[in-house]
Each structure stands twice: as C-alpha cells, then as structure tokens.
Short mmCIF file of C-alpha atoms in Angstrom, two decimals:
data_model
loop_
_atom_site.label_atom_id
_atom_site.label_comp_id
_atom_site.label_asym_id
_atom_site.label_seq_id
_atom_site.Cartn_x
_atom_site.Cartn_y
_atom_site.Cartn_z
CA THR A 14 332.78 -118.22 43.10
CA LEU A 15 335.31 -116.00 42.80
CA GLU A 16 333.65 -113.91 45.38
CA ALA A 17 333.49 -116.54 47.87
CA ALA A 18 337.03 -117.54 47.55
CA LEU A 19 338.34 -113.90 47.99
CA ALA A 20 336.24 -113.44 50.63
CA VAL A 21 337.12 -116.36 52.91
CA LEU A 22 341.07 -116.20 51.78
CA GLY A 23 341.08 -112.46 52.86
CA ALA A 24 343.71 -110.06 52.18
CA PRO A 25 345.83 -110.13 50.47
CA ALA A 26 344.69 -112.84 48.58
CA SER A 27 343.46 -111.55 44.78
CA PHE A 28 342.40 -112.67 41.58
CA GLU A 29 346.20 -112.93 40.89
CA THR A 30 346.80 -115.41 43.47
CA LEU A 31 343.78 -117.44 42.25
CA ASP A 32 344.97 -117.25 38.61
CA SER A 33 348.64 -118.57 39.86
CA LEU A 34 346.92 -121.33 41.55
CA VAL A 35 344.79 -122.29 38.56
CA ASN A 36 347.92 -122.29 36.25
CA LYS A 37 350.06 -124.31 38.53
CA SER A 38 347.00 -126.92 38.56
CA LEU A 39 346.52 -126.55 42.55
CA ILE A 40 343.39 -125.11 42.05
CA ARG A 41 340.74 -126.22 39.07
CA GLN A 42 338.35 -123.68 37.43
CA THR A 43 334.86 -124.89 36.19
CA GLY A 44 331.97 -123.40 34.78
CA SER A 45 328.58 -123.42 36.27
CA GLY A 46 325.52 -121.26 34.91
CA GLY A 47 328.14 -119.00 33.33
CA THR A 48 329.72 -118.22 36.77
CA PRO A 49 333.09 -119.34 37.53
CA ARG A 50 333.77 -121.91 40.12
CA PHE A 51 336.77 -122.73 42.22
CA THR A 52 337.80 -126.51 43.25
CA MET A 53 340.59 -128.61 43.99
CA LEU A 54 341.48 -132.55 44.02
CA GLU A 55 340.71 -134.28 47.16
CA MET A 56 344.48 -134.96 47.64
CA ILE A 57 345.58 -131.13 47.48
CA ARG A 58 342.58 -130.43 49.82
CA GLU A 59 343.79 -132.56 52.41
CA PHE A 60 347.49 -131.11 52.39
CA GLY A 61 346.07 -127.82 52.46
CA ARG A 62 344.06 -128.67 55.57
CA GLU A 63 347.12 -129.91 57.48
CA GLN A 64 349.00 -126.52 56.52
CA LEU A 65 345.96 -124.42 57.52
CA GLN A 66 346.29 -126.87 60.79
CA SER A 67 349.86 -126.57 61.58
CA THR A 68 350.04 -122.67 61.27
CA ALA A 69 346.80 -122.45 63.66
CA GLU A 70 344.48 -120.94 60.79
CA LEU A 71 342.47 -123.68 60.36
CA ALA A 72 339.81 -122.52 62.86
CA THR A 73 339.74 -118.81 61.84
CA THR A 74 339.63 -120.07 58.19
CA ARG A 75 336.17 -122.00 58.88
CA HIS A 76 334.70 -119.42 60.73
CA THR A 77 335.40 -117.02 57.87
CA HIS A 78 334.09 -119.72 55.37
CA ALA A 79 331.04 -120.11 57.75
CA HIS A 80 330.03 -116.45 58.39
CA TRP A 81 330.33 -115.72 54.56
CA TYR A 82 327.87 -118.71 53.51
CA THR A 83 325.44 -117.89 56.50
CA ALA A 84 325.54 -114.18 55.10
CA LEU A 85 324.56 -115.30 51.69
CA ALA A 86 321.77 -117.74 52.92
CA GLU A 87 320.47 -114.75 54.84
CA SER A 88 320.59 -112.43 51.66
CA ALA A 89 318.95 -115.03 49.73
CA GLU A 90 315.92 -115.63 52.23
CA PRO A 91 313.93 -112.68 51.35
CA HIS A 92 314.00 -113.70 47.55
CA LEU A 93 312.86 -117.24 47.92
CA LEU A 94 309.09 -116.05 48.32
CA GLY A 95 307.77 -113.91 45.36
CA ALA A 96 309.01 -112.77 41.82
CA ASN A 97 312.63 -113.44 42.55
CA GLN A 98 312.54 -117.21 43.70
CA LYS A 99 313.34 -118.35 40.07
CA THR A 100 316.64 -116.54 40.31
CA TRP A 101 318.00 -117.64 44.01
CA LEU A 102 317.29 -120.84 43.68
CA PRO A 103 319.96 -122.14 41.54
CA ARG A 104 322.24 -120.01 43.07
CA LEU A 105 321.37 -121.83 46.30
CA GLU A 106 321.20 -125.14 45.00
CA VAL A 107 324.93 -125.21 43.75
CA GLU A 108 326.11 -124.27 47.28
CA GLN A 109 324.65 -127.03 49.24
CA ASP A 110 327.88 -128.70 50.04
CA ASN A 111 328.98 -125.60 51.42
CA PHE A 112 325.90 -125.04 53.61
CA ARG A 113 326.42 -128.74 54.61
CA ALA A 114 330.10 -128.04 55.49
CA VAL A 115 329.24 -124.83 57.57
CA PHE A 116 326.52 -127.02 59.51
CA ARG A 117 328.93 -129.44 60.48
CA TRP A 118 331.55 -127.10 61.63
CA ALA A 119 328.88 -125.03 63.50
CA LEU A 120 327.56 -128.13 65.18
CA GLU A 121 330.98 -129.52 66.38
CA ALA A 122 332.05 -126.24 67.80
CA ARG A 123 328.89 -125.19 69.41
CA ASP A 124 328.84 -122.36 67.34
CA GLY A 125 324.81 -121.41 68.47
CA ASP A 126 325.16 -117.90 66.68
CA VAL A 127 325.89 -119.43 62.91
CA ALA A 128 323.84 -122.43 63.34
CA TYR A 129 320.04 -120.60 64.04
CA ARG A 130 321.11 -117.97 61.82
CA LEU A 131 322.00 -120.57 59.13
CA ALA A 132 318.89 -122.61 59.73
CA GLY A 133 316.32 -120.17 60.17
CA ALA A 134 317.49 -118.82 56.81
CA LEU A 135 317.50 -121.96 54.90
CA GLY A 136 314.04 -123.25 56.02
CA GLN A 137 312.34 -122.00 53.26
CA PHE A 138 315.11 -123.11 50.87
CA TRP A 139 314.77 -126.65 51.91
CA PHE A 140 311.07 -126.58 51.69
CA VAL A 141 310.79 -125.39 48.06
CA ASN A 142 313.54 -127.97 46.86
CA GLY A 143 312.12 -130.55 48.47
CA ARG A 144 314.68 -131.45 50.71
CA TRP A 145 312.40 -131.50 53.22
CA THR A 146 314.17 -134.70 55.53
CA GLU A 147 317.27 -133.08 54.89
CA GLY A 148 316.16 -129.71 56.51
CA ARG A 149 314.26 -131.26 59.40
CA ARG A 150 317.35 -133.11 60.54
CA LEU A 151 319.45 -130.23 60.49
CA LEU A 152 317.14 -128.11 62.39
CA GLU A 153 316.29 -130.28 64.63
CA GLU A 154 320.29 -130.92 65.85
CA VAL A 155 320.47 -127.17 65.98
CA LEU A 156 317.51 -127.20 68.24
CA ALA A 157 319.14 -129.69 70.24
CA LEU A 158 322.65 -128.14 70.09
CA PRO A 159 323.88 -127.12 73.47
CA THR A 160 325.42 -124.00 73.88
CA ASP A 161 327.44 -121.65 76.72
CA VAL A 162 325.38 -118.72 75.81
CA PRO A 163 321.13 -119.04 75.34
CA PRO A 164 320.33 -119.18 71.71
CA ASP A 165 318.52 -115.72 70.87
CA PRO A 166 314.68 -116.07 71.48
CA THR A 167 313.66 -114.74 68.19
CA ARG A 168 316.13 -116.99 66.41
CA ARG A 169 315.00 -119.69 68.22
CA ALA A 170 311.40 -118.97 67.43
CA LYS A 171 312.15 -119.17 63.74
CA VAL A 172 313.89 -122.40 63.43
CA LEU A 173 310.88 -123.87 65.70
CA TYR A 174 308.69 -122.72 63.05
CA GLN A 175 310.93 -123.52 60.35
CA ALA A 176 311.22 -127.52 61.85
CA SER A 177 307.15 -127.27 62.53
CA TYR A 178 306.41 -126.70 58.76
CA LEU A 179 308.59 -129.44 57.56
CA ALA A 180 307.17 -131.96 60.38
CA GLN A 181 303.98 -130.93 58.98
CA TYR A 182 304.60 -131.28 55.52
CA GLN A 183 305.88 -134.59 56.36
CA GLY A 184 302.62 -135.85 58.38
CA ASP A 185 304.55 -135.98 61.66
CA TYR A 186 301.61 -133.78 63.26
CA ALA A 187 302.42 -134.36 66.57
CA ARG A 188 306.14 -133.10 66.36
CA ALA A 189 305.03 -130.50 64.64
CA ARG A 190 302.45 -129.01 67.11
CA GLY A 191 304.66 -129.13 69.87
CA LEU A 192 307.29 -127.30 68.46
CA CYS A 193 304.80 -124.78 66.81
CA GLU A 194 303.57 -124.06 70.04
CA GLN A 195 306.65 -123.63 71.62
CA SER A 196 307.46 -121.30 68.62
CA LEU A 197 303.98 -119.51 69.42
CA ALA A 198 305.12 -119.12 73.05
CA LEU A 199 308.22 -117.42 72.17
CA TYR A 200 306.35 -115.11 69.52
CA ARG A 201 303.91 -114.06 72.02
CA THR A 202 306.51 -113.41 74.83
CA LEU A 203 307.90 -111.24 72.31
CA ASP A 204 305.08 -109.52 71.21
CA ASN A 205 305.87 -110.34 67.50
CA GLN A 206 302.54 -109.86 66.01
CA PHE A 207 303.41 -110.89 62.51
CA TRP A 208 304.86 -114.05 63.42
CA MET A 209 301.92 -114.67 66.10
CA VAL A 210 299.96 -115.11 62.90
CA MET A 211 301.84 -117.00 61.10
CA THR A 212 302.41 -119.94 63.88
CA ILE A 213 298.64 -119.45 64.83
CA VAL A 214 297.39 -120.47 60.99
CA ARG A 215 300.09 -123.25 60.93
CA LEU A 216 298.79 -124.89 63.94
CA ALA A 217 294.91 -124.80 62.64
CA ARG A 218 296.63 -126.84 59.52
CA ILE A 219 298.43 -128.98 62.08
CA THR A 220 295.16 -129.69 63.90
CA LEU A 221 292.98 -130.12 60.92
CA TYR A 222 295.12 -132.93 60.22
CA GLN A 223 294.97 -133.98 63.82
CA GLU A 224 291.60 -134.15 63.60
CA ASP A 225 291.41 -131.93 66.73
CA GLN A 226 288.67 -129.53 65.33
CA GLU A 227 287.62 -127.70 68.44
CA ALA A 228 291.11 -126.45 68.53
CA ARG A 229 291.44 -125.80 64.70
CA ARG A 230 288.27 -123.64 64.98
CA ALA A 231 290.05 -121.99 67.62
CA PHE A 232 293.26 -121.05 66.09
CA LEU A 233 291.68 -119.72 62.83
CA ALA A 234 289.47 -117.63 65.62
CA GLU A 235 292.33 -116.30 66.62
CA ALA A 236 293.71 -115.72 63.09
CA ALA A 237 291.08 -114.04 61.57
CA THR A 238 290.78 -111.08 64.29
CA LEU A 239 294.87 -110.37 64.22
CA ILE A 240 295.79 -110.94 60.31
CA GLY A 241 293.80 -107.71 58.99
CA THR A 242 296.44 -105.67 61.44
CA LEU A 243 299.41 -106.94 59.42
CA PRO A 244 301.44 -105.26 56.61
CA ASP A 245 300.85 -106.78 53.35
CA SER A 246 303.36 -109.33 52.43
CA ILE A 247 303.87 -112.50 50.39
CA GLU A 248 304.01 -114.07 53.80
CA LYS A 249 300.51 -112.68 54.72
CA ALA A 250 299.20 -114.10 51.29
CA ARG A 251 300.56 -117.63 52.35
CA ALA A 252 298.55 -117.47 55.76
CA TYR A 253 295.24 -116.58 54.32
CA LYS A 254 295.93 -119.66 51.88
CA ASP A 255 296.56 -121.66 55.06
CA MET A 256 293.44 -120.57 56.58
CA PHE A 257 291.22 -121.07 53.09
CA LEU A 258 292.75 -124.87 52.76
CA SER A 259 291.82 -125.31 57.01
CA ILE A 260 288.36 -124.75 55.85
CA ILE A 261 287.83 -126.62 52.54
CA TYR A 262 289.97 -129.71 54.16
CA SER A 263 287.31 -129.67 56.78
CA LEU A 264 283.22 -130.40 56.41
CA ASP A 265 282.76 -126.57 58.10
CA PRO A 266 280.53 -124.56 56.04
CA LEU A 267 282.02 -122.09 53.65
CA THR A 268 281.26 -118.43 54.70
CA GLU A 269 281.65 -115.12 52.73
CA ALA A 270 284.55 -114.61 55.35
CA ASN A 271 286.23 -117.79 54.29
CA ILE A 272 285.63 -117.11 50.56
CA ARG A 273 287.91 -113.84 51.24
CA TYR A 274 290.67 -115.73 52.82
CA GLN A 275 291.19 -117.14 48.85
CA ALA A 276 290.40 -113.83 47.24
CA GLU A 277 293.06 -112.04 49.62
CA HIS A 278 295.74 -114.74 48.86
CA GLU A 279 295.09 -114.23 45.25
CA ARG A 280 295.30 -110.42 45.46
CA LEU A 281 298.78 -110.64 47.60
CA SER A 282 300.14 -113.11 45.38
CA ARG A 283 299.78 -110.61 42.36
CA GLN A 284 300.49 -107.69 44.03
CA PHE A 285 304.04 -109.46 45.19
CA LYS A 286 304.65 -111.08 41.47
CA ASP A 287 304.74 -114.32 42.93
CA ARG A 288 304.09 -116.72 39.96
CA THR A 289 303.99 -120.13 42.34
CA GLU A 290 301.60 -118.53 44.96
CA LEU A 291 299.75 -116.86 42.37
CA ALA A 292 298.93 -120.03 40.40
CA LEU A 293 298.13 -121.89 43.72
CA ALA A 294 295.40 -119.14 44.31
CA VAL A 295 294.09 -119.44 41.08
CA LEU A 296 293.93 -123.38 42.09
CA GLN A 297 292.04 -122.42 45.02
CA ARG A 298 289.57 -120.40 43.02
CA ALA A 299 289.39 -123.57 40.88
CA THR A 300 288.26 -125.82 43.91
CA LEU A 301 285.86 -122.87 44.78
CA SER A 302 284.00 -123.46 41.50
CA LEU A 303 284.25 -126.88 42.06
CA ILE A 304 282.30 -126.74 45.41
CA GLN A 305 279.91 -124.69 43.94
CA GLY A 306 278.93 -127.04 41.03
CA ASP A 307 280.53 -125.19 38.64
CA VAL A 308 282.74 -127.70 36.66
CA ALA A 309 283.63 -125.70 33.49
CA SER A 310 285.01 -122.93 35.27
CA ALA A 311 286.90 -125.25 37.66
CA ILE A 312 288.36 -126.89 34.29
CA SER A 313 289.21 -123.14 32.45
CA LEU A 314 291.00 -122.30 35.68
CA ALA A 315 292.94 -125.40 36.21
CA ASN A 316 294.18 -125.01 32.49
CA GLU A 317 295.01 -121.41 33.60
CA VAL A 318 297.16 -122.60 36.12
CA GLN A 319 298.78 -125.36 34.25
CA GLN A 320 299.88 -122.84 31.55
CA SER A 321 301.48 -120.10 34.16
CA LEU A 322 303.40 -122.84 35.91
CA LYS A 323 305.10 -124.19 32.85
CA GLU A 324 308.09 -121.95 33.35
CA SER A 325 308.39 -121.38 36.97
CA SER A 326 306.62 -124.41 38.91
CA THR A 327 308.51 -126.49 41.47
CA GLU A 328 308.07 -130.08 42.32
CA TYR A 329 305.96 -128.96 45.28
CA SER A 330 303.64 -126.96 43.13
CA SER A 331 303.13 -129.58 40.34
CA THR A 332 302.52 -132.09 42.94
CA ARG A 333 299.74 -129.59 44.37
CA THR A 334 298.30 -129.14 40.67
CA ASP A 335 298.43 -132.44 39.58
CA THR A 336 296.35 -133.46 43.24
CA SER A 337 293.70 -130.65 42.48
CA ASN A 338 293.23 -131.87 38.57
CA ILE A 339 292.40 -135.37 39.94
CA TYR A 340 289.33 -134.01 41.13
CA LEU A 341 288.49 -132.92 38.19
CA ASP A 342 289.51 -136.18 36.17
CA ILE A 343 287.20 -137.64 38.87
CA ILE A 344 284.03 -135.89 38.25
CA GLN A 345 284.62 -136.55 34.57
CA ALA A 346 284.84 -139.83 35.35
CA GLU A 347 288.32 -140.15 33.82
CA PHE A 348 289.66 -142.86 35.57
CA ASP A 349 292.49 -144.00 33.89
CA VAL A 350 294.13 -140.30 33.21
CA ALA A 351 293.60 -140.08 37.37
CA ARG A 352 295.16 -143.71 37.96
CA GLN A 353 298.21 -141.97 35.35
CA ARG A 354 298.62 -138.79 37.48
CA LEU A 355 298.63 -140.46 40.65
CA ASP A 356 301.60 -143.01 39.79
CA LYS A 357 303.66 -139.81 39.41
CA ILE A 358 302.38 -137.81 42.57
CA ILE A 359 302.60 -140.74 44.73
CA GLU A 360 306.38 -141.60 43.69
CA SER A 361 307.11 -137.95 44.32
CA THR A 362 305.39 -137.48 47.67
CA TYR A 363 306.79 -140.80 48.75
CA ARG A 364 310.28 -139.80 47.94
CA ARG A 365 310.00 -136.85 49.92
CA LYS A 366 307.90 -138.23 52.79
CA ASP A 367 305.02 -135.52 51.71
CA HIS A 368 301.85 -136.19 54.15
CA VAL A 369 299.71 -135.68 50.71
CA LEU A 370 300.91 -138.96 50.24
CA GLU A 371 297.80 -140.09 52.21
CA LEU A 372 295.81 -138.00 50.42
CA SER A 373 296.97 -139.41 47.36
CA LEU A 374 296.32 -143.17 48.65
CA VAL A 375 292.79 -142.14 49.35
CA ASN A 376 292.09 -140.37 46.06
CA LEU A 377 293.51 -144.15 44.59
CA ALA A 378 291.08 -146.10 46.57
CA PHE A 379 288.27 -144.09 45.34
CA ILE A 380 289.34 -144.41 41.78
CA LEU A 381 289.84 -148.35 42.42
CA TRP A 382 286.36 -148.88 43.98
CA LYS A 383 284.93 -146.66 40.43
CA GLN A 384 287.12 -149.44 38.69
CA ASN A 385 285.55 -152.14 40.56
CA LEU A 386 288.47 -153.25 42.35
CA ALA A 387 286.93 -153.01 45.74
CA ILE A 388 289.28 -155.10 47.73
CA TRP A 389 292.10 -153.33 46.41
CA SER A 390 290.31 -150.05 47.11
CA ALA A 391 290.26 -151.03 50.88
CA ARG A 392 293.84 -152.37 51.23
CA VAL A 393 294.94 -149.02 49.79
CA LEU A 394 292.58 -146.92 52.51
CA GLY A 395 294.74 -149.47 55.20
CA LEU A 396 297.83 -148.15 53.29
CA ALA A 397 296.34 -144.50 54.02
CA ASN A 398 296.26 -145.16 57.79
CA ILE A 399 292.55 -145.14 57.48
CA ARG A 400 290.63 -146.78 60.31
CA ALA A 401 288.06 -149.33 60.26
CA ASP A 402 285.59 -147.81 62.44
CA GLY A 403 284.70 -144.10 61.98
CA GLY A 404 287.40 -143.68 59.43
CA HIS A 405 285.52 -141.32 57.32
CA SER A 406 286.02 -138.57 59.67
CA ASN A 407 289.64 -138.40 58.16
CA PRO A 408 290.51 -135.00 56.36
CA ASN A 409 291.31 -136.75 53.33
CA LEU A 410 288.16 -138.42 53.06
CA ALA A 411 286.40 -135.42 54.30
CA LEU A 412 287.97 -133.58 50.86
CA LEU A 413 286.17 -135.99 48.86
CA GLU A 414 282.97 -135.16 50.44
CA ARG A 415 283.87 -131.75 50.06
CA PHE A 416 284.16 -132.13 46.15
CA THR A 417 280.70 -133.87 46.29
CA ILE A 418 282.23 -137.00 44.26
CA SER A 419 282.45 -139.38 46.76
CA ARG A 420 278.80 -140.05 47.90
CA ASN A 421 279.30 -141.88 51.29
CA PHE A 422 282.47 -143.73 49.50
CA TYR A 423 283.94 -145.02 52.93
CA ASP A 424 280.44 -146.33 53.86
CA ASN A 425 279.32 -147.82 50.42
CA LEU A 426 282.94 -149.53 50.35
CA ARG A 427 282.12 -150.81 53.62
CA THR A 428 278.95 -152.24 53.01
CA GLN A 429 279.79 -153.67 49.53
CA LEU A 430 282.37 -155.78 51.31
CA GLY A 431 280.68 -156.34 54.59
CA ALA A 432 282.16 -154.80 57.64
CA GLU A 433 284.11 -158.23 58.58
CA ALA A 434 286.03 -158.47 55.03
CA PHE A 435 286.53 -154.41 55.21
CA ALA A 436 288.14 -154.51 58.24
CA ARG A 437 290.40 -157.66 57.31
CA GLU A 438 291.24 -155.58 54.20
CA LEU A 439 291.94 -152.44 55.79
CA ALA A 440 294.72 -154.93 57.82
CA VAL A 441 296.04 -156.44 54.65
CA GLY A 442 296.66 -152.78 53.58
CA ARG A 443 298.27 -151.91 56.54
CA GLN A 444 300.90 -154.16 56.20
CA MET A 445 301.19 -153.19 52.51
CA SER A 446 304.44 -150.92 51.36
CA ILE A 447 304.17 -148.33 48.32
CA ALA A 448 306.11 -150.63 46.47
CA ASP A 449 303.34 -153.35 46.70
CA LEU A 450 301.22 -150.92 44.48
CA GLN A 451 302.86 -152.38 41.62
CA ALA A 452 300.52 -155.46 42.13
CA ILE A 453 297.62 -153.61 41.12
CA PRO A 454 295.91 -154.24 38.33
CA ASN A 455 296.25 -151.75 35.28
CA PRO A 456 293.11 -150.61 33.39
CA SER A 457 295.40 -151.94 30.20
CA THR A 458 295.47 -155.69 31.80
CA SER A 459 291.95 -155.56 33.57
CA PRO A 460 289.19 -157.67 32.57
CA THR A 461 287.16 -154.40 31.91
CA HIS A 462 289.97 -152.60 29.92
CA SER A 463 288.94 -153.51 26.36
CA ILE A 464 288.06 -151.30 23.30
CA ASP A 465 284.44 -151.47 24.71
CA SER A 466 285.61 -149.60 27.81
CA LEU A 467 286.32 -146.32 26.01
CA THR A 468 284.85 -143.36 28.05
CA PRO A 469 282.58 -140.99 26.61
CA ARG A 470 285.48 -138.54 26.81
CA GLU A 471 288.06 -140.94 25.35
CA LEU A 472 285.48 -141.06 22.26
CA ASP A 473 285.39 -137.46 21.85
CA VAL A 474 289.40 -137.42 21.32
CA LEU A 475 289.11 -140.30 18.87
CA GLN A 476 286.89 -138.31 16.90
CA LEU A 477 289.04 -135.14 17.14
CA LEU A 478 291.72 -137.24 16.18
CA ALA A 479 290.10 -138.66 12.90
CA GLN A 480 289.68 -134.81 12.10
CA GLU A 481 293.56 -134.43 12.21
CA LEU A 482 293.84 -132.26 14.89
CA SER A 483 297.04 -131.98 17.02
CA ASN A 484 297.05 -132.79 20.51
CA PRO A 485 296.91 -128.87 21.33
CA GLN A 486 294.11 -128.43 19.18
CA ILE A 487 292.17 -131.53 20.66
CA ALA A 488 293.10 -129.65 24.15
CA GLU A 489 291.72 -126.71 22.76
CA GLN A 490 288.29 -127.73 21.86
CA LEU A 491 287.60 -130.25 24.81
CA VAL A 492 289.01 -127.20 26.98
CA VAL A 493 291.39 -129.33 29.03
CA SER A 494 295.58 -129.31 29.25
CA ARG A 495 297.73 -130.72 26.89
CA ARG A 496 298.81 -133.47 29.21
CA THR A 497 295.19 -134.40 30.02
CA VAL A 498 295.05 -135.14 26.12
CA ASP A 499 298.22 -136.91 26.05
CA ALA A 500 297.10 -139.16 28.92
CA HIS A 501 294.08 -140.08 27.28
CA LEU A 502 295.80 -140.91 23.96
CA ARG A 503 297.98 -143.62 26.08
CA SER A 504 294.77 -145.04 27.42
CA ILE A 505 293.03 -145.15 23.82
CA TYR A 506 296.11 -146.88 22.24
CA ASP A 507 296.26 -149.21 25.18
CA LYS A 508 292.42 -150.17 25.20
CA LEU A 509 292.77 -150.54 20.88
CA GLY A 510 295.95 -152.46 21.42
CA VAL A 511 297.90 -150.10 19.18
CA LYS A 512 300.59 -147.74 19.62
CA SER A 513 300.05 -145.13 16.79
CA ARG A 514 297.29 -142.46 15.83
CA ASP A 515 296.94 -143.98 12.47
CA ALA A 516 296.48 -147.74 13.93
CA ALA A 517 294.33 -146.23 16.57
CA LEU A 518 292.05 -144.60 14.07
CA ARG A 519 292.17 -147.80 11.67
CA VAL A 520 290.81 -149.93 14.48
CA ALA A 521 288.13 -147.21 15.36
CA GLN A 522 286.84 -147.43 11.83
CA GLU A 523 286.70 -151.39 11.68
CA ARG A 524 285.12 -151.28 15.26
CA SER A 525 282.36 -148.70 13.67
CA LEU A 526 283.65 -146.12 16.91
CA LEU A 527 283.64 -143.31 14.45
CA PRO A 528 280.73 -141.91 12.94
#
C-alpha cells in the first residue's frame, strides 16, 4: 500500500517519488478492494535488490520492512476476535506474501524479536482463515530458532500456546499437550492469571481427545476456580465455550454449573458483538436442547444460526455449524441430507487437516449403518482410527451417545457383523484413504434408493411443492433451513429419476404419492 511503501522507503521518499516511478513503468499501481497497491516486475525487482546490496542498504531496508509489517500484524491482532474481524481479515489476507517475506528474513537473520512478535500476532489469523498447516510450520520454526539472546518469556509462552492451538485442531494431541504444558509453565512463572486460565482450558480440550479423563477433569476444576476472577473479554467467552465443549464431548453428567458455561459464552459474545462466537454460542444452546430432548427448539436455534452466519461465516464456523446440523438430520432420519452435508464437511476438514474430520467420519459411519451399509460403516470407523476393542470410549462416539441417537451404535454394529468380521473391516478401513470414500454406494445408486424410499420428510416437501410454494416458503413451513430444503429436493429428484419440479410432481401424481 502507499502507507507501507512510504514507511519502508523512508525519508526523503514521497508520493511524488512513487508517482514518478509509476509514470516511468518501473513500478506498477494496481487496485485491491479500493486501496491502491504498488508492485513491480520480477526483473526490475531483482535489479533493485542488486542495487540495495551494492550500496549496503539491503539489510536496513529488510529490517524496516519487517518491523512495519510486524507492527501491522500486532495492530490487527486485537480485531481478529470480535466485531471488527470482517474488516481486518481481508486486510491481512492480501499481505500474506509480505508476512512470509518477513518470516524468511527473520529466520535467516536469527532475529528472535521480530520472529516471536510476528508469530504471536498472526496465530489467530492463521486459525480463522484456515491456513493451519502453514501457521503450525512457521510457529514451530520460530520456537526452534537459535538466538543469541533468549526470547522474551511472555512472547515465547504466547507462541507455544498458538502452536498448541493449531496442533490440537489438526489432531496432533501429543504435540499439542507438550506445547501447551510448556506455555502453562511459563505463564505460572510469570503469574499471568489470564493466560494461565486460557492454557488450562486448552489442556482440558486436548486431554479429552487423548481420553485422559482424570487430567481433563482436573484441568476443568482448576479453570472453574480461576475464570470468574478474569475481566470480561471475548477470549474469556471462548474459554467458557471450550469448558462447555469439554463436558458435552464426554460422558460426564451435565450440571447447572456446566450449563452456565454456555450462558456465559453467549452473554460475552453478545457484549463484545462477535457474530461468529455468538452464532457458535447459540449453536451450543441448540445442542443443550438436543440433549434435553427438545428437538423443535434445537431446529429453531440451528436455523437462527444459519441466518446469522450468512454474511459473517468463516470456513471454520461453517464447518462447526454443519457438523451440529448433522445430528438434527439424523434425529429426523434425514440420512440423505446428512450424507450431502458430510461430503462438504469431509472435503473441507481434510484439506486443512482439521481434527473434526474424525468426528465427521464417525458420523458418516453411523449414517451408513442406518442406510444398511454395515460393512462400509465398519470400514469408515477404521478410517476414523476407532479401535476394534473398547473403541466405544472414543470421544467422537461418545458424542453420538450424548445426543441419544446412537443407541450403542458401536456395539450393535460389532454384534451385527460378528467380532471377527468387524475387526477385519476396521483393519480394511485403516488402510483406506479419504479418496476411497468415493466408492461408497450413493443413495441414488443403492438398491434401496428408489421411489419407495422417500422419507416422511421428503413426502412433506413433495406435498408443499404441489402447493406451488417456493423453497424459502417450504423451509418456513417445515421450520428448517433453505439449505436443508435444497438437499431434500436433490434427494427427491434422484429417487424419482427427474431433474425439475414439474417432472417430480408429474411422477408423484402418476405414482399416487400426492393426496
């Protein structure tokens, strides 16, 4: 940008200097979101680098560039949570190559100050925009950077926490726990109560997935005694969210204190006008309704979330919303709709190595079982790393139990196939790749997927279709989202062997499917 160019060039550079270079075609001016940006051809860039090198100005220029972009990242960091996220994310996304250049320079020059400052500031950015693998790699490189002066302990604790966060979300729980425990040790030494709580809550989530229930409960108990002393903030809201998830993703009984975590998450998200966190908080309230058997309220709240995220969703929040909606689909026996949601979720989570991939595979396995594809169900459990003996303690299977929709799915599937065949198919699944899921029979090609296999909800949609209601009107009538109605229609078209509304109604009338 003009601001960055003038800052890096320094005095006596001016707008007139840049304008002159643009007029001579040595620099090109381009537009990006209404903000002019300056760039140059690679050949001219290399020539400029040589001139800086020959006049011994290269190191100074790189240092100035690095500090300007580090300051930009630090200025943006507080806005990556809360109401201003939507404004700041695009600004950082367009600067990613500049950030990468700063990291290359800082790591080569062993400049620990810049490396730790920039890594700590960009941790939330990498998480929100889904660049988890790149973020983890850079954070780990910074932590391994040999420097002449030991890094500031506060900055190192922060980078350890950020690296742990991304490692957890990519399912590398052992590494995540080691990093987070190092971070907690530093924060305890620094007596930083706020970040002690954040790291303790993070460890509760990590140990949940390690199936270390004793450690999880200990971390949760310590967090519960400390979190009330912290000032309100959006980070505190997220801590409450993680505490709540650490409970419902286990088989621990829900208590009034646990339910309060969800209420506090929602209260603080509203207070700080963070639309994404608020949507996730309402989704947790829908989860509570589901656990308590109030399916109608859960559906209504899930629809509210879909509406609120129309303009502010990130890939992360969309994945979490769709994952929660899977349970509503299953409860309503909408297995075709759930399969279609899962196709998108699995593609997204696989691409960024999101640990929710395993949960999505468990959900897919359950749906396949309900669709009479028991062998494929066992294979997908194998792909999800579920053990043949005692695997039902896995937290992803526990989540099915929590929502009272599995009815001992794991044990029933093993009984249906027989212990030997079950273990064999799990082993087959462990050798599969995500690409092998393409071989699973689709509802449209399976023997049971025919006009006779229309679900009760699909028949409801068909009847409203006959009343010439639009998709949004059908969604309103059935208290579901527009996306769910679209999925129902695709399934109906497949089953009837048609491609349009008119054709579907004609076939339905011919087969006496309409009153």
